[in-house]
PDB file of C-alpha atoms in Angstrom:
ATOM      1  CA  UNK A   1       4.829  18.745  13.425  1.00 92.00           C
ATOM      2  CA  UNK A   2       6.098  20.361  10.283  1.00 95.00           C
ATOM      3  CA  UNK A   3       9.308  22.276  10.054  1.00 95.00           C
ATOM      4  CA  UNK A   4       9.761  24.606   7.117  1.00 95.00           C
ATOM      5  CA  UNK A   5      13.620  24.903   6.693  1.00 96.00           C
ATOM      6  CA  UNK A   6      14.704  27.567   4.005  1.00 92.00           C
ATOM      7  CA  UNK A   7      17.154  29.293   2.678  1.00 91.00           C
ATOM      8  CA  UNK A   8      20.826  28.564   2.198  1.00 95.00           C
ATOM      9  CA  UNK A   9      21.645  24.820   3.550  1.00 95.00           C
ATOM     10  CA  UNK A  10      25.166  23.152   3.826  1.00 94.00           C
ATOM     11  CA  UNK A  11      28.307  23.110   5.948  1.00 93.00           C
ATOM     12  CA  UNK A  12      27.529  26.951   7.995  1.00 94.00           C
ATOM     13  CA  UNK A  13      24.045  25.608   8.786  1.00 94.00           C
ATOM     14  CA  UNK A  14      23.975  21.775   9.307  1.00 95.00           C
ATOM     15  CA  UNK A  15      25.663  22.175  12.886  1.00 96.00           C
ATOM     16  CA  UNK A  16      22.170  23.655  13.946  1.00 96.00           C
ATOM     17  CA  UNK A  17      19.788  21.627  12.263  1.00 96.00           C
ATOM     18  CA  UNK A  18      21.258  18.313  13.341  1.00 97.00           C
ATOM     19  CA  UNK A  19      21.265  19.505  16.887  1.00 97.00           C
ATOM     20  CA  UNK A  20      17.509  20.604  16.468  1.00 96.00           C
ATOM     21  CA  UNK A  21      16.696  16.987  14.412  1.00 96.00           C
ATOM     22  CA  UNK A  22      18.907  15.508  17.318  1.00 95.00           C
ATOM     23  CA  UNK A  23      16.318  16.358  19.803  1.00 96.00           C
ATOM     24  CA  UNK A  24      13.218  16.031  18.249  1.00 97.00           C
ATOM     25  CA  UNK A  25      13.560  12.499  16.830  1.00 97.00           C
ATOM     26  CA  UNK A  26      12.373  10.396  19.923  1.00 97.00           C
ATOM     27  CA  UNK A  27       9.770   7.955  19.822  1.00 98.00           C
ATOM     28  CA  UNK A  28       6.443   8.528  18.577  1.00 97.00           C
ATOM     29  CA  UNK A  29       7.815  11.558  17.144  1.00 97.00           C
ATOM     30  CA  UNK A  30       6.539  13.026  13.742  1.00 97.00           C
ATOM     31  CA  UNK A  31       8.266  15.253  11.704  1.00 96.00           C
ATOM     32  CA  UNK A  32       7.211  16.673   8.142  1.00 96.00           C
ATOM     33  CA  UNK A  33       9.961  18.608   6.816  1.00 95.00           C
ATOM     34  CA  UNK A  34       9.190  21.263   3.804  1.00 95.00           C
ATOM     35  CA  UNK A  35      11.895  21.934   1.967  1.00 94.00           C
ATOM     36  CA  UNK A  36      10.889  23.636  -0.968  1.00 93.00           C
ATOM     37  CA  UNK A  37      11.929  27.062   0.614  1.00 94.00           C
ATOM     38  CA  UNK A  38      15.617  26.174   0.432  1.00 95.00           C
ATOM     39  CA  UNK A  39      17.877  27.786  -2.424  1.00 94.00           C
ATOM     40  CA  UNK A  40      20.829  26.427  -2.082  1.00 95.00           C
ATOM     41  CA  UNK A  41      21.851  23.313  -0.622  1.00 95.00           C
ATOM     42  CA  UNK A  42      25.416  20.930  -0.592  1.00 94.00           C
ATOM     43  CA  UNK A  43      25.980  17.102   0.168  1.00 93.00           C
ATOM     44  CA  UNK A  44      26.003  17.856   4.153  1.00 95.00           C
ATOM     45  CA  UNK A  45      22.509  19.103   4.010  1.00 96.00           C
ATOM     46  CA  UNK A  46      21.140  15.812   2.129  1.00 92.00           C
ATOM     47  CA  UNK A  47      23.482  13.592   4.139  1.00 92.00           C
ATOM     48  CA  UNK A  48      21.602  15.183   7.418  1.00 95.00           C
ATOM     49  CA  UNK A  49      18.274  14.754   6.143  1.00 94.00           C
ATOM     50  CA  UNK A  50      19.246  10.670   5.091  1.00 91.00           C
ATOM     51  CA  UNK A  51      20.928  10.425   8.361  1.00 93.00           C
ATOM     52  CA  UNK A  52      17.685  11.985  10.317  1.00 95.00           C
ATOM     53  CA  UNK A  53      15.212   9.498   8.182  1.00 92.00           C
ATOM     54  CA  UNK A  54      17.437   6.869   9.015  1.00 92.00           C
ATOM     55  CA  UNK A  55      17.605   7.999  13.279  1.00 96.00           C
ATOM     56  CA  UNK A  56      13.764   8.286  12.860  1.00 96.00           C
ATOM     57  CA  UNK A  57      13.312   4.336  11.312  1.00 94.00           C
ATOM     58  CA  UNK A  58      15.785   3.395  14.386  1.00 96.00           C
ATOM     59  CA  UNK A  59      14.120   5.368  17.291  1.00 97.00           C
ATOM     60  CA  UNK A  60      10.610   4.827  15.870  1.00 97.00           C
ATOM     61  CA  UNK A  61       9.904   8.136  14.955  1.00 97.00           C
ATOM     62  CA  UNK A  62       8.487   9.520  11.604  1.00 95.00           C
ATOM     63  CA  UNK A  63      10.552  12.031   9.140  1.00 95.00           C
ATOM     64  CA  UNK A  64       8.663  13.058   6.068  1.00 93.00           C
ATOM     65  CA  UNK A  65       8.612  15.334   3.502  1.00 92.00           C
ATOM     66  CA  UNK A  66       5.513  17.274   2.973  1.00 90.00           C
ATOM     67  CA  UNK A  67       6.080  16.939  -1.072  1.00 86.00           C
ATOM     68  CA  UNK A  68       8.461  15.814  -3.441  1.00 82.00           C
ATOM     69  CA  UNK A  69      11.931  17.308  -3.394  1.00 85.00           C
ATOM     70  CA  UNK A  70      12.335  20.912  -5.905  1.00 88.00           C
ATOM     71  CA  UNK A  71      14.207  19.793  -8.667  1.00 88.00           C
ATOM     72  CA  UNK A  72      17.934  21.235  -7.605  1.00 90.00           C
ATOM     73  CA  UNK A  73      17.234  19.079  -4.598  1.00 91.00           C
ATOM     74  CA  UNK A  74      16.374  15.984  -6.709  1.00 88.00           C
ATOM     75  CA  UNK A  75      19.682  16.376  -8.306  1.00 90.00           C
ATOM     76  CA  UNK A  76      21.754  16.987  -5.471  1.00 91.00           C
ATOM     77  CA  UNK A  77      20.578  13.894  -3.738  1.00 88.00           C
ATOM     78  CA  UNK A  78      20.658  11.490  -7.170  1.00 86.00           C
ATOM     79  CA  UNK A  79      24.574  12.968  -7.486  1.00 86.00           C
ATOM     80  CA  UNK A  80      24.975  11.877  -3.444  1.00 83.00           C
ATOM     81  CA  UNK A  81      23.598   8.218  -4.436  1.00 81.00           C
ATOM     82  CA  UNK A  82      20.600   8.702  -1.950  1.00 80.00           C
ATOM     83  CA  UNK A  83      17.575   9.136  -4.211  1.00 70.00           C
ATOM     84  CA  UNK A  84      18.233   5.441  -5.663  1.00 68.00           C
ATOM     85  CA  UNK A  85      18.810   3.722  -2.497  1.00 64.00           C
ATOM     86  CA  UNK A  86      15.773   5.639  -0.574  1.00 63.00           C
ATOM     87  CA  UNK A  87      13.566   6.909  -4.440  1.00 63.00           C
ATOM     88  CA  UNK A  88      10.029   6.587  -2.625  1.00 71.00           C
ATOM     89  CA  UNK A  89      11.151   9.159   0.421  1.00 78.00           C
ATOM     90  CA  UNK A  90      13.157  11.232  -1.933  1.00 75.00           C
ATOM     91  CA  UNK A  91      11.158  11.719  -4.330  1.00 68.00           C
ATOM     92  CA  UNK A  92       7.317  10.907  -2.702  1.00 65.00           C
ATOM     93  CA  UNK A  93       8.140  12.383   0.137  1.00 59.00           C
ATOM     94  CA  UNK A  94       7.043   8.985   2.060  1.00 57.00           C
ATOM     95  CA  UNK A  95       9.159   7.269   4.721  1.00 42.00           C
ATOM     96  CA  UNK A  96       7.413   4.443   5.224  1.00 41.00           C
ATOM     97  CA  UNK A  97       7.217   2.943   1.476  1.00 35.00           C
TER      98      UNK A  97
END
């Protein structure tokens, strides 16, 4: 299933998306999220999307992104620490590497 999320992302908006993530990360489950719609973004929003990959690898589910991160996005998760620790999702777009 692929989810489009766009616009502004961060504190007024994570609420909502974790809820929705929440309850569509059970097994078996496959999510490809495209994210190259989203303006603006702060750490909450990049902390919800390592936190969801991470839920997925636990529940045995699959989070993806359908293409590499837009640049702002790159930067927002390399200044977070994520991009290192998880490069091949991050910047692939690939979970399972």
């Amino acid at each position: 299933m692929k989810w489009t999320i766009e616009a502004d992302q961060g504190l007024p908006t994570v609420r909502a998306l974790h809820q929705k993530l929440s309850e569509a990360l059970v097994p078996g489950a496959r999510i490809e999220l495209d994210l190259s719609a989203v303006v603006t973004a702060d750490f909450s929003f990049v902390q919800l999307i390592e936190a969801a990959r991470c839920h997925a690898d636990t529940v045995g589910a699959r989070l993806s992104l359908c293409a590499p991160l837009p640049g702002h996005l790159l930067d927002l998760t390399r200044h977070a620490g994520l991009a290192a620790n998880n490069r091949t999702f991050w910047t692939d777009g690939d979970v399972t590497a």
